C-alpha cells in the first residue's frame, strides 16, 4: 500500500452538498479529469488576509513527503514564535530530515518547536503516539489548534469492483483512509476541548474522487467520499470548529506515477499521462499557497469542499 500526500486529479467545482448521481461514459470521465486543469491565474494570491495563523499547535499527518511536507514548510512561515508543529508519518528518516530543516529555519531560530512522531496511523497505537506528543507540546500560550488530516493511500487501482472479495483487504484500506482520520480527530478534540481564546481548525485533504466515480479507483473513491462526509457531519455537530475539506488538485507527486502506470481503465490512465506530458500538474507549493490563503482569510463555510481552482 503506497502512502501518498496529494491528489491525482481534483479540479471539481467547490460544493458542500453531495453530487447528483453520475452515469458517465469513459470519455466523460476523462473529460472531468482534463477539465480540472483548465484554470488561469492559479498562483494569484490576494493580499486581503491576516499576516499569520497565530501561536499554533499544528498536527500534520503524512508529513514526510509531498503535499504534507509542503504544508509543514508553509505553516512554519506563518506562525508566531512559541508555535509547535507535530509532524507524523511512517518514514522516520524523512520526518527527521524535515524536523531538522524547520528547526534550523528562520522560524525555528525564532522559537518554532518541531516534533516528529514516527507512527502507523492505521493502528490505534500510532494515533495515541501523535496525541500524546501533541498534549506534551501544548501550552496555555497556544491560541490556535490546527489538525491537517493528510495521510492517505491510493489503494489498488489496477482492479475493478467485482475483484474485491477479500474483506480483510478492504478493511485494511479503510482503516488507514477513514477510521484513522475519524479516531485521530476525535482524540484531538477530546484532548483540546473548546475554551476561550483557542481557535480550532480541522483540515481534511480531499479529492474530486470524493464527489465523482472513477473506474478502477473504487477504494480511493470510497475512502475519500466517506472521509469527506465524516468531516461534513463534524462541522454540523461542532459549530465552534472550523472544518475545511480542501481538494489540492492534480499534484506532481509519487502518487501520480502510480496513477499513470497502474490505473486499469485505459481512458482514465491516458488522461493522467496526458496531464503529465502537457505539464498540467500542479506543484505542491502552488496548491499549498491556496490552502494557506483559505486558512489566513478564514471566511469559508465550515464543512465545505473547496477546490484549489476555486480559491
C-alpha positions as a printed NumPy array, in Angstrom:
array([[  0.   ,   0.   ,   0.   ],
       [  1.6  ,   3.279,  -1.107],
       [  1.344,   6.253,   1.217],
       [  0.654,   9.484,  -0.573],
       [  0.267,  13.142,   0.105],
       [ -1.775,  14.95 ,  -2.521],
       [ -4.419,  14.15 ,  -5.06 ],
       [ -4.169,  12.833,  -8.603],
       [ -6.881,  14.809, -10.338],
       [ -9.065,  17.108,  -8.274],
       [-10.303,  20.164, -10.036],
       [-14.008,  19.902,  -9.378],
       [-16.235,  22.791,  -8.515],
       [-16.496,  23.504,  -4.813],
       [-19.659,  22.209,  -3.214],
       [-20.837,  21.428,   0.286],
       [-23.536,  19.027,  -0.894],
       [-23.403,  15.582,  -2.481],
       [-23.226,  15.409,  -6.276],
       [-26.098,  14.185,  -8.376],
       [-25.82 ,  10.523,  -9.382],
       [-23.292,  10.197, -12.194],
       [-23.578,   7.726, -15.017],
       [-20.844,   8.722, -17.419],
       [-19.026,   7.191, -20.317],
       [-15.271,   6.699, -20.266],
       [-14.837,   9.821, -22.391],
       [-16.929,  11.879, -19.961],
       [-14.849,  10.582, -17.063],
       [-11.682,  11.543, -18.905],
       [-13.074,  14.995, -19.621],
       [-13.706,  15.521, -15.913],
       [-10.023,  14.927, -15.293],
       [ -8.889,  17.141, -18.164],
       [-11.221,  19.939, -17.083],
       [ -9.555,  20.009, -13.683],
       [ -6.526,  21.71 , -15.181],
       [ -8.339,  24.372, -17.215],
       [ -7.824,  27.323, -14.952],
       [ -5.99 ,  30.596, -15.271],
       [ -4.399,  32.668, -12.559],
       [ -3.823,  29.733, -10.221],
       [ -0.949,  31.33 ,  -8.345],
       [ -2.544,  34.77 ,  -7.925],
       [ -2.789,  35.481,  -4.211],
       [ -4.966,  38.067,  -2.533],
       [ -3.309,  40.39 ,  -0.04 ],
       [ -6.537,  40.79 ,   1.947],
       [ -5.824,  38.31 ,   4.702],
       [ -4.22 ,  38.064,   8.127],
       [ -0.443,  38.048,   8.255],
       [ -0.199,  34.927,  10.414],
       [ -2.124,  31.953,  11.783],
       [ -1.433,  32.804,  15.411],
       [  0.545,  30.896,  18.006],
       [ -0.39 ,  27.449,  16.809],
       [ -0.176,  23.808,  17.657],
       [ -0.363,  22.265,  14.184],
       [ -0.614,  18.485,  13.766],
       [  0.069,  17.18 ,  10.248],
       [ -0.258,  13.533,   9.222],
       [  1.541,  12.19 ,   6.174],
       [  4.085,  14.952,   6.745],
       [  7.203,  13.206,   5.453],
       [  6.647,  13.657,   1.719],
       [  4.75 ,  15.502,  -0.979],
       [  1.865,  17.749,  -0.029],
       [  2.114,  17.102,   3.713],
       [  5.793,  18.057,   3.752],
       [  4.986,  21.256,   1.872],
       [  2.17 ,  22.105,   4.297],
       [  4.626,  21.823,   7.185],
       [  7.064,  24.18 ,   5.474],
       [  4.397,  26.739,   4.602],
       [  2.747,  26.705,   8.034],
       [  6.135,  27.2  ,   9.7  ],
       [  6.48 ,  30.567,   7.99 ],
       [  3.035,  31.804,   9.03 ],
       [  3.052,  31.256,  12.79 ],
       [  4.098,  33.27 ,  15.828],
       [  7.13 ,  32.352,  17.954],
       [  6.249,  29.711,  20.51 ],
       [  4.232,  27.696,  18.   ],
       [  4.602,  23.921,  17.701],
       [  4.445,  21.603,  14.695],
       [  3.732,  17.926,  15.369],
       [  4.686,  16.01 ,  12.221],
       [  3.52 ,  12.408,  11.859],
       [  4.361,   9.776,   9.25 ],
       [  5.713,   6.248,   8.924],
       [  9.026,   7.292,   7.366],
       [ 11.34 ,   8.182,  10.239],
       [ 14.297,   9.317,   8.131],
       [ 12.214,  11.694,   6.015],
       [ 10.475,  13.076,   9.102],
       [ 13.714,  13.713,  10.934],
       [ 15.233,  15.496,   7.947],
       [ 12.174,  17.769,   7.774],
       [ 12.337,  18.361,  11.52 ],
       [ 15.989,  19.398,  11.216],
       [ 15.255,  21.645,   8.243],
       [ 12.463,  23.511,  10.037],
       [ 14.331,  23.737,  13.33 ],
       [ 17.259,  25.385,  11.541],
       [ 14.998,  27.72 ,   9.535],
       [ 14.293,  31.345,  10.385],
       [ 11.064,  30.273,  12.12 ],
       [ 12.93 ,  27.652,  14.111],
       [ 15.526,  30.15 ,  15.235],
       [ 12.685,  32.482,  16.248],
       [ 11.182,  29.901,  18.582],
       [  9.205,  27.401,  16.493],
       [  9.262,  23.94 ,  18.081],
       [  9.091,  20.931,  15.762],
       [  8.226,  17.434,  16.973],
       [  8.391,  14.349,  14.738],
       [  6.311,  11.267,  15.515],
       [  7.011,   8.045,  13.625],
       [  3.623,   6.349,  13.653],
       [  1.43 ,   3.988,  11.654],
       [ -1.851,   5.876,  11.52 ],
       [ -3.735,   2.684,  10.631],
       [ -3.107,   1.474,  14.192],
       [ -4.595,   2.931,  17.376],
       [ -1.128,   2.845,  18.913],
       [  0.075,   5.246,  16.234],
       [ -2.839,   7.596,  16.831],
       [ -2.16 ,   7.628,  20.573],
       [  1.521,   8.443,  19.949],
       [  0.517,  11.506,  17.966],
       [ -1.996,  12.611,  20.603],
       [  0.497,  12.16 ,  23.459],
       [  3.139,  14.174,  21.644],
       [  0.599,  16.919,  20.966],
       [ -0.54 ,  17.019,  24.586],
       [  3.053,  17.28 ,  25.786],
       [  3.779,  20.093,  23.336],
       [  0.693,  22.154,  24.163],
       [  0.93 ,  25.227,  26.371],
       [ -1.553,  27.827,  27.563],
       [  0.054,  30.313,  25.187],
       [ -1.263,  28.379,  22.168],
       [ -4.243,  30.202,  20.643],
       [ -4.87 ,  28.125,  17.503],
       [ -5.091,  24.351,  17.144],
       [ -4.805,  23.05 ,  13.571],
       [ -5.139,  19.394,  12.568],
       [ -4.317,  18.529,   8.946],
       [ -5.591,  15.057,   8.042],
       [ -3.362,  14.409,   5.048],
       [ -2.125,  10.8  ,   5.35 ],
       [ -3.812,   8.529,   2.813],
       [ -3.111,   5.761,   0.332],
       [ -4.133,   5.223,  -3.271],
       [ -5.057,   1.565,  -2.987],
       [ -5.034,  -0.923,  -5.841],
       [ -6.211,   0.923,  -8.965],
       [ -5.421,  -1.991, -11.273],
       [ -8.711,  -3.773, -10.493],
       [-12.462,  -3.326, -10.775],
       [-15.075,  -3.524,  -8.026],
       [-16.002,  -7.129,  -8.763],
       [-12.485,  -8.359,  -7.909],
       [-12.541,  -7.15 ,  -4.293],
       [-13.777, -10.217,  -2.43 ],
       [-11.268, -10.19 ,   0.438],
       [-12.916,  -8.332,   3.315],
       [ -9.635,  -8.07 ,   5.22 ],
       [ -8.032,  -6.239,   2.28 ],
       [-10.867,  -3.72 ,   2.114],
       [-10.919,  -3.296,   5.894],
       [ -7.175,  -2.606,   5.891],
       [ -7.588,   0.141,   3.31 ],
       [-10.495,   1.763,   5.113],
       [ -8.67 ,   1.561,   8.439],
       [ -5.946,   3.907,   7.207],
       [ -8.052,   6.106,   4.975],
       [-11.251,   6.521,   7.001],
       [-11.12 ,   5.063,  10.502],
       [ -7.768,   6.588,  11.42 ],
       [ -8.874,  10.104,  10.451],
       [-12.047,   9.784,  12.48 ],
       [-10.299,   8.399,  15.553],
       [ -7.403,  10.866,  15.428],
       [ -9.763,  13.806,  15.017],
       [-11.943,  12.594,  17.89 ],
       [ -8.95 ,  12.105,  20.188],
       [ -7.527,  15.526,  19.342],
       [-10.863,  17.209,  20.047],
       [-11.125,  15.361,  23.355],
       [ -7.619,  16.408,  24.349],
       [ -8.118,  20.027,  23.317],
       [-11.74 ,  20.975,  24.08 ],
       [-13.301,  24.321,  23.334],
       [-12.133,  27.091,  25.627],
       [-11.989,  30.887,  25.477],
       [ -9.066,  32.107,  23.42 ],
       [ -8.481,  28.865,  21.498],
       [ -9.433,  28.581,  17.841],
       [ -9.669,  25.052,  16.455],
       [ -9.337,  24.216,  12.745],
       [ -9.641,  20.779,  11.147],
       [ -8.425,  20.301,   7.561],
       [ -9.201,  17.204,   5.505],
       [ -7.172,  16.776,   2.314],
       [ -9.836,  15.547,  -0.078],
       [-10.262,  14.933,  -3.814],
       [-12.52 ,  15.09 ,  -6.832],
       [-12.839,  11.375,  -6.171],
       [-14.906,  12.194,  -3.082],
       [-17.577,  13.545,  -5.427],
       [-17.191,  11.687,  -8.721],
       [-16.712,   7.992,  -9.583],
       [-13.592,   6.884, -11.462],
       [-13.409,   3.427, -12.973],
       [-10.89 ,   1.11 , -11.271],
       [-10.474,   3.588,  -8.397],
       [-13.122,   2.089,  -6.126],
       [-11.013,   2.004,  -2.957],
       [ -9.774,   5.555,  -3.321],
       [-13.164,   6.997,  -4.286],
       [-14.896,   5.144,  -1.457],
       [-12.358,   6.277,   1.119],
       [-12.405,   9.91 ,   0.027],
       [-16.209,  10.062,  -0.109],
       [-16.618,   8.518,   3.343],
       [-13.929,  10.711,   4.838],
       [-15.363,  13.922,   3.429],
       [-18.855,  13.118,   4.701],
       [-17.383,  12.439,   8.127],
       [-15.953,  15.964,   8.266],
       [-19.179,  17.492,   6.973],
       [-21.014,  15.804,   9.837],
       [-18.375,  17.086,  12.259],
       [-18.96 ,  20.646,  11.037],
       [-22.68 ,  20.247,  11.745],
       [-22.098,  18.786,  15.2  ],
       [-19.417,  21.256,  16.328],
       [-20.327,  24.782,  15.184],
       [-17.377,  26.278,  17.085],
       [-14.935,  24.319,  14.893],
       [-13.62 ,  25.479,  11.537],
       [-13.718,  22.453,   9.228],
       [-12.297,  22.545,   5.703],
       [-12.347,  19.827,   3.034],
       [ -9.553,  21.046,   0.739],
       [ -9.053,  19.481,  -2.692],
       [ -5.462,  20.328,  -3.715],
       [ -5.64 ,  19.488,  -7.42 ],
       [ -3.592,  17.167,  -9.656],
       [ -0.228,  17.291,  -7.9  ],
       [  3.145,  16.262,  -9.266],
       [  3.858,  13.645,  -6.568],
       [  4.737,   9.959,  -6.354],
       [  1.045,   9.163,  -6.442],
       [  0.837,  10.488,  -9.987],
       [  3.382,   7.913, -11.118],
       [  1.163,   5.182,  -9.704],
       [ -1.903,   6.692, -11.379],
       [ -0.166,   6.859, -14.758],
       [  1.232,   3.332, -14.663],
       [ -1.266,   1.174, -12.778],
       [ -4.759,   2.545, -13.459],
       [ -6.731,  -0.262, -15.096],
       [ -9.134,   1.941, -17.026],
       [ -7.369,   2.915, -20.261],
       [ -9.126,   6.244, -20.77 ],
       [ -8.558,   7.5  , -17.254],
       [ -4.948,   6.319, -17.275],
       [ -4.35 ,   8.172, -20.559],
       [ -5.798,  11.338, -19.041],
       [ -3.208,  11.214, -16.268],
       [ -0.45 ,  10.564, -18.811],
       [ -1.62 ,  13.498, -20.933],
       [ -1.649,  15.863, -17.953],
       [  1.927,  14.888, -17.155],
       [  3.118,  15.137, -20.763],
       [  1.494,  18.548, -21.223],
       [  2.915,  19.966, -17.994],
       [ -0.509,  20.425, -16.425],
       [  0.277,  19.002, -12.985],
       [  0.495,  21.44 , -10.085],
       [  3.406,  21.784,  -7.735],
       [  2.698,  21.126,  -4.085],
       [  3.865,  24.679,  -3.378],
       [  1.299,  26.288,  -5.709],
       [ -1.577,  24.307,  -4.23 ],
       [ -0.423,  24.769,  -0.65 ],
       [ -0.34 ,  28.534,  -1.168],
       [ -4.075,  28.38 ,  -1.838],
       [ -4.669,  26.336,   1.312],
       [ -2.74 ,  28.888,   3.359],
       [ -4.819,  31.672,   1.806],
       [ -8.009,  29.909,   2.916],
       [ -6.711,  29.43 ,   6.446],
       [ -5.493,  33.01 ,   6.752],
       [ -8.669,  34.6  ,   5.401],
       [-10.85 ,  32.151,   7.365],
       [-14.094,  33.049,   5.611],
       [-15.043,  29.685,   4.075],
       [-18.205,  27.827,   5.077],
       [-17.279,  25.257,   7.703],
       [-17.503,  21.746,   6.274],
       [-17.368,  22.921,   2.658],
       [-15.487,  21.156,  -0.138],
       [-13.206,  23.789,  -1.664],
       [-11.078,  23.083,  -4.704],
       [ -7.718,  24.661,  -5.447],
       [ -9.136,  26.191,  -8.634],
       [-11.91 ,  27.937,  -6.713],
       [ -9.55 ,  29.932,  -4.491]])
